[in-house]
JSON list of C-alpha atoms in Angstrom, two decimals:
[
{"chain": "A", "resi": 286, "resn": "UNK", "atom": "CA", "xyz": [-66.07, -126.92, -160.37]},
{"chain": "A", "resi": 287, "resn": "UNK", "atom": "CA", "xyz": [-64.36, -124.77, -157.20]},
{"chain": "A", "resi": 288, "resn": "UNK", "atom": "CA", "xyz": [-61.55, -124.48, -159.44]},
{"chain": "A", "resi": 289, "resn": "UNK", "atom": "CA", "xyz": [-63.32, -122.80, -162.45]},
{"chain": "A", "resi": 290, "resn": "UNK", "atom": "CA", "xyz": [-65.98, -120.50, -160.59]},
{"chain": "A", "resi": 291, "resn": "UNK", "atom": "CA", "xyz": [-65.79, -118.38, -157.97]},
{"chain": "A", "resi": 292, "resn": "UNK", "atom": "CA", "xyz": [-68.55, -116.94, -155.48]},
{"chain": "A", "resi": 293, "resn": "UNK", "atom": "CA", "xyz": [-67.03, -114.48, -153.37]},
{"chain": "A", "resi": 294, "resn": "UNK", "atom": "CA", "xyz": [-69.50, -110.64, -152.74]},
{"chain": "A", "resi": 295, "resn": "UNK", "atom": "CA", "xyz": [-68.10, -109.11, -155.67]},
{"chain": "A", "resi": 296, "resn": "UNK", "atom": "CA", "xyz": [-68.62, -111.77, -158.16]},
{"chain": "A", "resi": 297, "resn": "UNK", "atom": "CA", "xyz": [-72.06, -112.19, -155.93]},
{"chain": "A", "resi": 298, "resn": "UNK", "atom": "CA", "xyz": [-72.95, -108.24, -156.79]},
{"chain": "A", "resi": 299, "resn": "UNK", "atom": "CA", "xyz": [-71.79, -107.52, -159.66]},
{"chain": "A", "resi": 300, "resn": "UNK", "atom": "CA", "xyz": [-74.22, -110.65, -161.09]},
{"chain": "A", "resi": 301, "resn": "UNK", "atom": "CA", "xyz": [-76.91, -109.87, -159.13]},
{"chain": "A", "resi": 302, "resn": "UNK", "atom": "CA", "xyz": [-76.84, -106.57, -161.69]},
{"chain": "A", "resi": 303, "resn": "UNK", "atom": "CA", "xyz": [-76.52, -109.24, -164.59]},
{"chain": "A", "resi": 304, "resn": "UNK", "atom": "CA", "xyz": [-79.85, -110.80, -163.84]},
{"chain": "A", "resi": 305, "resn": "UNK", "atom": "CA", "xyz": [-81.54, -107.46, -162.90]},
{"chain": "A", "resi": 306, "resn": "UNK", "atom": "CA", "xyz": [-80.40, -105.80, -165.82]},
{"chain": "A", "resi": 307, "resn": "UNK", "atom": "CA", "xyz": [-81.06, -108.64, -167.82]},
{"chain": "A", "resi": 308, "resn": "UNK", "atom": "CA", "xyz": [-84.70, -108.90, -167.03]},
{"chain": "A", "resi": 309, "resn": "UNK", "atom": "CA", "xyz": [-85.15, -104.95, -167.30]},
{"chain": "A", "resi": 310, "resn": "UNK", "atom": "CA", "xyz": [-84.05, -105.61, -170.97]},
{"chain": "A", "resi": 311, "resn": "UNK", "atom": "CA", "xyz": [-86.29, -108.46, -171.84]},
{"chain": "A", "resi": 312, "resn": "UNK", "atom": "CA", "xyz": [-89.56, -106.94, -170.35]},
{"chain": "A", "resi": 313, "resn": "UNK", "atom": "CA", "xyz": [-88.23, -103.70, -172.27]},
{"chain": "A", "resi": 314, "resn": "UNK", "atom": "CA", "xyz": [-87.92, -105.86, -175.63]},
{"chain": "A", "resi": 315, "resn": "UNK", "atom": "CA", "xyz": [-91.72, -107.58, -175.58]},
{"chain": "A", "resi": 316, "resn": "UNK", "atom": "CA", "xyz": [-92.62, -104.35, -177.16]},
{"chain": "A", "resi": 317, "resn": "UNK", "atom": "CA", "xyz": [-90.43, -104.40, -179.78]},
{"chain": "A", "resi": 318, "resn": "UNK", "atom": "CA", "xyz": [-90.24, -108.21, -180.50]},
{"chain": "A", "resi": 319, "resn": "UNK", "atom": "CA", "xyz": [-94.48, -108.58, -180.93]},
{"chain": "A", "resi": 320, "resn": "UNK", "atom": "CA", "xyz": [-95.53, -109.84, -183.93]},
{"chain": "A", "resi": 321, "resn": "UNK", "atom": "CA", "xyz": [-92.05, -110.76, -184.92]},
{"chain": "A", "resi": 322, "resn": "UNK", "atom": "CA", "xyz": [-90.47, -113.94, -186.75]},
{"chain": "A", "resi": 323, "resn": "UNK", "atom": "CA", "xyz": [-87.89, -115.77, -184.40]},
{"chain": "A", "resi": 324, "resn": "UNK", "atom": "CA", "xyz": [-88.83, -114.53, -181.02]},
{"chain": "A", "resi": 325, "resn": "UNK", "atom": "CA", "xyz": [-88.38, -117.83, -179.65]},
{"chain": "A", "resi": 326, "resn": "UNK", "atom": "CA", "xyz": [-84.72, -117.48, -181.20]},
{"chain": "A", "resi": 327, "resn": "UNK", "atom": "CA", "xyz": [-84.55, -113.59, -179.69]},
{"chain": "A", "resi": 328, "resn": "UNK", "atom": "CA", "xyz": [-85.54, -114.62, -175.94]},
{"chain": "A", "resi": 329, "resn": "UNK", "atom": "CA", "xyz": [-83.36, -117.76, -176.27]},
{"chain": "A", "resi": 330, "resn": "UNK", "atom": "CA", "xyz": [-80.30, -115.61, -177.08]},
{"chain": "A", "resi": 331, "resn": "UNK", "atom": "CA", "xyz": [-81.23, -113.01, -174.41]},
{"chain": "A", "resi": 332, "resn": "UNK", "atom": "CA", "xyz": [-81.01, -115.81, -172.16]},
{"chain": "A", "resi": 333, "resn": "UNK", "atom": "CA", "xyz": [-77.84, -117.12, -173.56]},
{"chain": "A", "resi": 334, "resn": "UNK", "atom": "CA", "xyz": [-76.34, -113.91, -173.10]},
{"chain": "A", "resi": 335, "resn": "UNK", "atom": "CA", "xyz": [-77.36, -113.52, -169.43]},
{"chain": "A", "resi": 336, "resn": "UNK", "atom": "CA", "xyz": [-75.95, -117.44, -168.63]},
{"chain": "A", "resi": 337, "resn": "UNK", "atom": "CA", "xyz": [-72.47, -116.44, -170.56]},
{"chain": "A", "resi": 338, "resn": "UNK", "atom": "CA", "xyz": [-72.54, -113.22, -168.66]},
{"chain": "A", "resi": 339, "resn": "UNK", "atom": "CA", "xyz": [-72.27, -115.08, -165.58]},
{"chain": "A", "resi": 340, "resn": "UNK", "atom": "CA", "xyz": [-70.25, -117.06, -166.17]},
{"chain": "A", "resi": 341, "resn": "UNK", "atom": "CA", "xyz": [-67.50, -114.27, -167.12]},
{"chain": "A", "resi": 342, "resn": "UNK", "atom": "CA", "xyz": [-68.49, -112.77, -163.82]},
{"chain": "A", "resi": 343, "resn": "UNK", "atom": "CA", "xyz": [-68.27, -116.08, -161.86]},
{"chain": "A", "resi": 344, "resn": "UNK", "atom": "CA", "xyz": [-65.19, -117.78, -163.31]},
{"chain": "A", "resi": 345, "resn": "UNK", "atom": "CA", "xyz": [-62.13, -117.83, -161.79]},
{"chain": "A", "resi": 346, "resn": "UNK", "atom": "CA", "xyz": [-59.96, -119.34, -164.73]},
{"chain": "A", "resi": 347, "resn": "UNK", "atom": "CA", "xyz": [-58.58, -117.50, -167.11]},
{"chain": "A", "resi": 348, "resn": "UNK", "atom": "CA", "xyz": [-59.63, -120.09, -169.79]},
{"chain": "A", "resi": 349, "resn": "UNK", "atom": "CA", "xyz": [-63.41, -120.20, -168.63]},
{"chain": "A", "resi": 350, "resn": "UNK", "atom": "CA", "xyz": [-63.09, -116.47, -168.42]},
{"chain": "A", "resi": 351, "resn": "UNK", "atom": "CA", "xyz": [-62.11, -116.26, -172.16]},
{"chain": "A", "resi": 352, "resn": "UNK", "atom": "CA", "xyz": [-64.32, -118.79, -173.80]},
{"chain": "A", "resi": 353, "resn": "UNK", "atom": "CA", "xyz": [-67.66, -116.75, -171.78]},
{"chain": "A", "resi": 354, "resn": "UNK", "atom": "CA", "xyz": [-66.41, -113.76, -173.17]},
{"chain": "A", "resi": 355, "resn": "UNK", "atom": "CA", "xyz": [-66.22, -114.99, -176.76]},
{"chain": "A", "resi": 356, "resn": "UNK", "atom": "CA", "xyz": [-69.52, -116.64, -176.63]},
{"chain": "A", "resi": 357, "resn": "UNK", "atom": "CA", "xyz": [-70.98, -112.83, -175.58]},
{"chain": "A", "resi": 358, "resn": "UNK", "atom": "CA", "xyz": [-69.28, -111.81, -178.78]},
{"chain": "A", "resi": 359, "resn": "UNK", "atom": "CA", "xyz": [-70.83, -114.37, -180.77]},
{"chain": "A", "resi": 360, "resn": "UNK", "atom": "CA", "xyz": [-74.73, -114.21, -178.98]},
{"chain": "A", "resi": 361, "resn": "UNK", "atom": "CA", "xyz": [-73.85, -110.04, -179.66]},
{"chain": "A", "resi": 362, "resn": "UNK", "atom": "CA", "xyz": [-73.91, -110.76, -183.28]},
{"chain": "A", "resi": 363, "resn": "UNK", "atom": "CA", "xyz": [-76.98, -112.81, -183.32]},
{"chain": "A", "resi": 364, "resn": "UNK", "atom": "CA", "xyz": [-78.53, -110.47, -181.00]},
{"chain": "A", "resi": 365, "resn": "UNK", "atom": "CA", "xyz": [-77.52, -106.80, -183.57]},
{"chain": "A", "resi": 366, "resn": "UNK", "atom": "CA", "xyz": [-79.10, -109.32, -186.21]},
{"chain": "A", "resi": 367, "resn": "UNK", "atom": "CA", "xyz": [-82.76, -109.24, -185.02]},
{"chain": "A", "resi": 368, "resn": "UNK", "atom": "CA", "xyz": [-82.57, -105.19, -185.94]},
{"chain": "A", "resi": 369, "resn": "UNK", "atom": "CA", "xyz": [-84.96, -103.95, -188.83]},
{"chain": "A", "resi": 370, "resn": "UNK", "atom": "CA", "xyz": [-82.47, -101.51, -190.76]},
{"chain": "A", "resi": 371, "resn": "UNK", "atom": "CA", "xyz": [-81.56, -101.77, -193.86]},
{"chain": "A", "resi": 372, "resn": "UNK", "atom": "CA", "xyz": [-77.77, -101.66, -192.38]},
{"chain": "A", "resi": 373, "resn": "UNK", "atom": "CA", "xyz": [-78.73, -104.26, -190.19]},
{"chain": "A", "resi": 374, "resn": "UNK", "atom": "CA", "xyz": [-76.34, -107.00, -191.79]},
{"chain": "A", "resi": 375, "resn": "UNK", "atom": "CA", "xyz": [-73.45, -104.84, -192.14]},
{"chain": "A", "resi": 376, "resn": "UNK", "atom": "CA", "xyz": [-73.48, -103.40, -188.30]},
{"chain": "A", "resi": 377, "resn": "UNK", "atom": "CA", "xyz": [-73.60, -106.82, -187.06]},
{"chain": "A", "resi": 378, "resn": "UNK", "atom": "CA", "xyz": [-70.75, -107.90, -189.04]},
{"chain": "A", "resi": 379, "resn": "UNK", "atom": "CA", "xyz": [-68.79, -104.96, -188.12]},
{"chain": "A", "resi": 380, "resn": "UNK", "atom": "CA", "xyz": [-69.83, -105.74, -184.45]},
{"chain": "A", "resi": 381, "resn": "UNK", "atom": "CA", "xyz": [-68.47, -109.06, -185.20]},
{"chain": "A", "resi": 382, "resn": "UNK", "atom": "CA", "xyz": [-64.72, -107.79, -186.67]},
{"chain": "A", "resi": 383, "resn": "UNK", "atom": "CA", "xyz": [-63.99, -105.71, -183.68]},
{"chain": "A", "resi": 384, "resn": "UNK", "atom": "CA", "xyz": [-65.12, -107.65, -181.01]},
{"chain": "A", "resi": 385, "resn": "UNK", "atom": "CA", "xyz": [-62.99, -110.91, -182.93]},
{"chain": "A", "resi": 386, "resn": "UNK", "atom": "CA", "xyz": [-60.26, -107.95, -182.70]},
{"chain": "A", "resi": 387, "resn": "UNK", "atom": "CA", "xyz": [-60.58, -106.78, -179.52]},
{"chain": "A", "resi": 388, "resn": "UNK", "atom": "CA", "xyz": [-60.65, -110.94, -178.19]},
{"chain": "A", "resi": 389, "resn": "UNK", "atom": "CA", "xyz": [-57.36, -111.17, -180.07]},
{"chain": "A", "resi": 390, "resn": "UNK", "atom": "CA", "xyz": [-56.09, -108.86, -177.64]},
{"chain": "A", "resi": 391, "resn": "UNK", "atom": "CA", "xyz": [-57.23, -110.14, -174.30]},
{"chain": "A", "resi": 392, "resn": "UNK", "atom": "CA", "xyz": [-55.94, -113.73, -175.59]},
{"chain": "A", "resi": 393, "resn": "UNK", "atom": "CA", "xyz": [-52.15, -111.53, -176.00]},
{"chain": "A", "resi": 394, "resn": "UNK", "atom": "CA", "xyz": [-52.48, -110.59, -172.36]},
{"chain": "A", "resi": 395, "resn": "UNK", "atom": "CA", "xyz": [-53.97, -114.14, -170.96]},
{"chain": "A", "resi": 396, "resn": "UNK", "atom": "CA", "xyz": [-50.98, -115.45, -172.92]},
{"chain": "A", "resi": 397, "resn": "UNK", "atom": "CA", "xyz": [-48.59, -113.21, -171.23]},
{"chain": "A", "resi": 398, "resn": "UNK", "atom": "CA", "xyz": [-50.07, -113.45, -167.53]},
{"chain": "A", "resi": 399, "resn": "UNK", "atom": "CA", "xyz": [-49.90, -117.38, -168.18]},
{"chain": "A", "resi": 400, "resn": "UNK", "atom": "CA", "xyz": [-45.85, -117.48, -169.42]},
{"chain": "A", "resi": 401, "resn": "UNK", "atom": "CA", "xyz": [-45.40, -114.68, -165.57]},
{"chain": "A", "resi": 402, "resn": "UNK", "atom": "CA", "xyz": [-46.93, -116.99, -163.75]},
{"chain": "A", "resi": 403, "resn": "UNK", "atom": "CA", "xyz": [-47.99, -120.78, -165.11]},
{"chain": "A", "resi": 404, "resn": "UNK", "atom": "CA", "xyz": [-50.64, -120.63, -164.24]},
{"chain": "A", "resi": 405, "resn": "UNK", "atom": "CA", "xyz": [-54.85, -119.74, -165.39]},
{"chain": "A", "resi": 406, "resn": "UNK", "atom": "CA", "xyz": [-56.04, -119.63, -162.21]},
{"chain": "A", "resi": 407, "resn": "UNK", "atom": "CA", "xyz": [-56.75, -116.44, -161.53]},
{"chain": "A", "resi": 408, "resn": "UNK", "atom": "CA", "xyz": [-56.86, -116.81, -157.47]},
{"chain": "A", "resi": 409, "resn": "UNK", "atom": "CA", "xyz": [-52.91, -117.69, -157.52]},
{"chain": "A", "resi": 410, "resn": "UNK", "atom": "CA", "xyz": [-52.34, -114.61, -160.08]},
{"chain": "A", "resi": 411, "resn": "UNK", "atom": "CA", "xyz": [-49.73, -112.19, -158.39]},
{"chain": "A", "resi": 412, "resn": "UNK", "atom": "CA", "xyz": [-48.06, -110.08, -160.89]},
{"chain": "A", "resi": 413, "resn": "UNK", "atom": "CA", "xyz": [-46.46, -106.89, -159.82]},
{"chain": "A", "resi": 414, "resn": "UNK", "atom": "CA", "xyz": [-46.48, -104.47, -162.58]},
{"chain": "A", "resi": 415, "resn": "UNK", "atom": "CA", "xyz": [-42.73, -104.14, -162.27]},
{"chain": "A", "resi": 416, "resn": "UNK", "atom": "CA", "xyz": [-41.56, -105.90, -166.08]},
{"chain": "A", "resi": 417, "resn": "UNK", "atom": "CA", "xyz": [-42.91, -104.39, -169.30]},
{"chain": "A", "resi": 418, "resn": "UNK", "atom": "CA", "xyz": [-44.70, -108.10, -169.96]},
{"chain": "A", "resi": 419, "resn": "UNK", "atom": "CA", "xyz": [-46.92, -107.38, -167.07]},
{"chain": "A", "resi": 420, "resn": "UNK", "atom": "CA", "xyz": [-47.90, -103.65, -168.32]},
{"chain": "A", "resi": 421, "resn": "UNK", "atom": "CA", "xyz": [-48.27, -105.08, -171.36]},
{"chain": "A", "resi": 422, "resn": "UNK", "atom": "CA", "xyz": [-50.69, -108.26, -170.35]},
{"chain": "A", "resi": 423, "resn": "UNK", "atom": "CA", "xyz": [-52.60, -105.79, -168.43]},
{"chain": "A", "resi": 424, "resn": "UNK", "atom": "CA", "xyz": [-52.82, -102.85, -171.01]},
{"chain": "A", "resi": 425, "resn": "UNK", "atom": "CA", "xyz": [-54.44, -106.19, -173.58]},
{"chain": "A", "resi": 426, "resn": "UNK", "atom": "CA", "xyz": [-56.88, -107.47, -170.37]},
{"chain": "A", "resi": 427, "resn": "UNK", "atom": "CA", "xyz": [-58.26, -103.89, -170.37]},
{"chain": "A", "resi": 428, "resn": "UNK", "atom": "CA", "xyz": [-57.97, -102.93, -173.95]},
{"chain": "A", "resi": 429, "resn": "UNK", "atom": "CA", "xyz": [-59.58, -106.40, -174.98]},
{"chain": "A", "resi": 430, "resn": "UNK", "atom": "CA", "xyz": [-62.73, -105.78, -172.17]},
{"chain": "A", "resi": 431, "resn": "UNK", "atom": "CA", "xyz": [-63.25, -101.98, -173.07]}
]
């Protein structure tokens, strides 16, 4: 498990915000979720969302790291889905398209950093941005996380 996660004060802070925030938006949603259909489902996919979120903050593989990210994709398309537009549909598949795109991407650079280095573990990741592969694999981490 020491292999996949790590717990060091940055991972420690930044989900400390992931809870806070997280229960900021669920007290913020009882408004708008009473009298609804599915707000079992809703709360159950908030908290989804906050688990996966940690676990993107906490992992230390590259691999764990990935397959949390893609599962906030995924609970982000369930999530747009509980909206009451008439577009509502449409906006969450769109959500869906670009954040499948934008995944494509950061699996580019995790691809790239793995063939540098050999490895997914991201505490023996040293890559000097001195090649073009390792501009590149970093341009697709942050292009595929903005």
């Amino acid at each position: 498990m020491k292999e996949y996660f790590a717990f060091d004060n940055l991972s420690n802070f930044v989900g400390l915000f992931v809870v806070f925030f997280s229960v900021i938006v669920t007290l913020y949603s009882f408004a708008f979720m009473k009298g609804k259909k599915g707000l079992w489902k809703y709360y159950l996919y908030v908290l989804l969302t906050t688990i996966a979120s940690l676990g993107v903050v906490f992992a230390s593989h590259l691999i764990v790291l990935i397959i949390f990210w893609g599962f906030l994709g995924f609970l982000l398309y369930l999530l747009i889905g509980f909206g009451e537009g008439e577009r509502t549909s449409a906006t969450a598949k769109k959500t869906f398209i670009i954040i499948g795109g934008t995944d494509a991407i950061m699996l580019l650079g995790l691809a790239l950093i793995w063939r540098l280095t050999g490895t997914f573990n991201m505490e023996h990741l040293t890559i000097p941005l001195s090649n073009k592969a390792a501009i590149v694999a970093y341009l697709a981490l942050a292009i595929g996380a903005f």
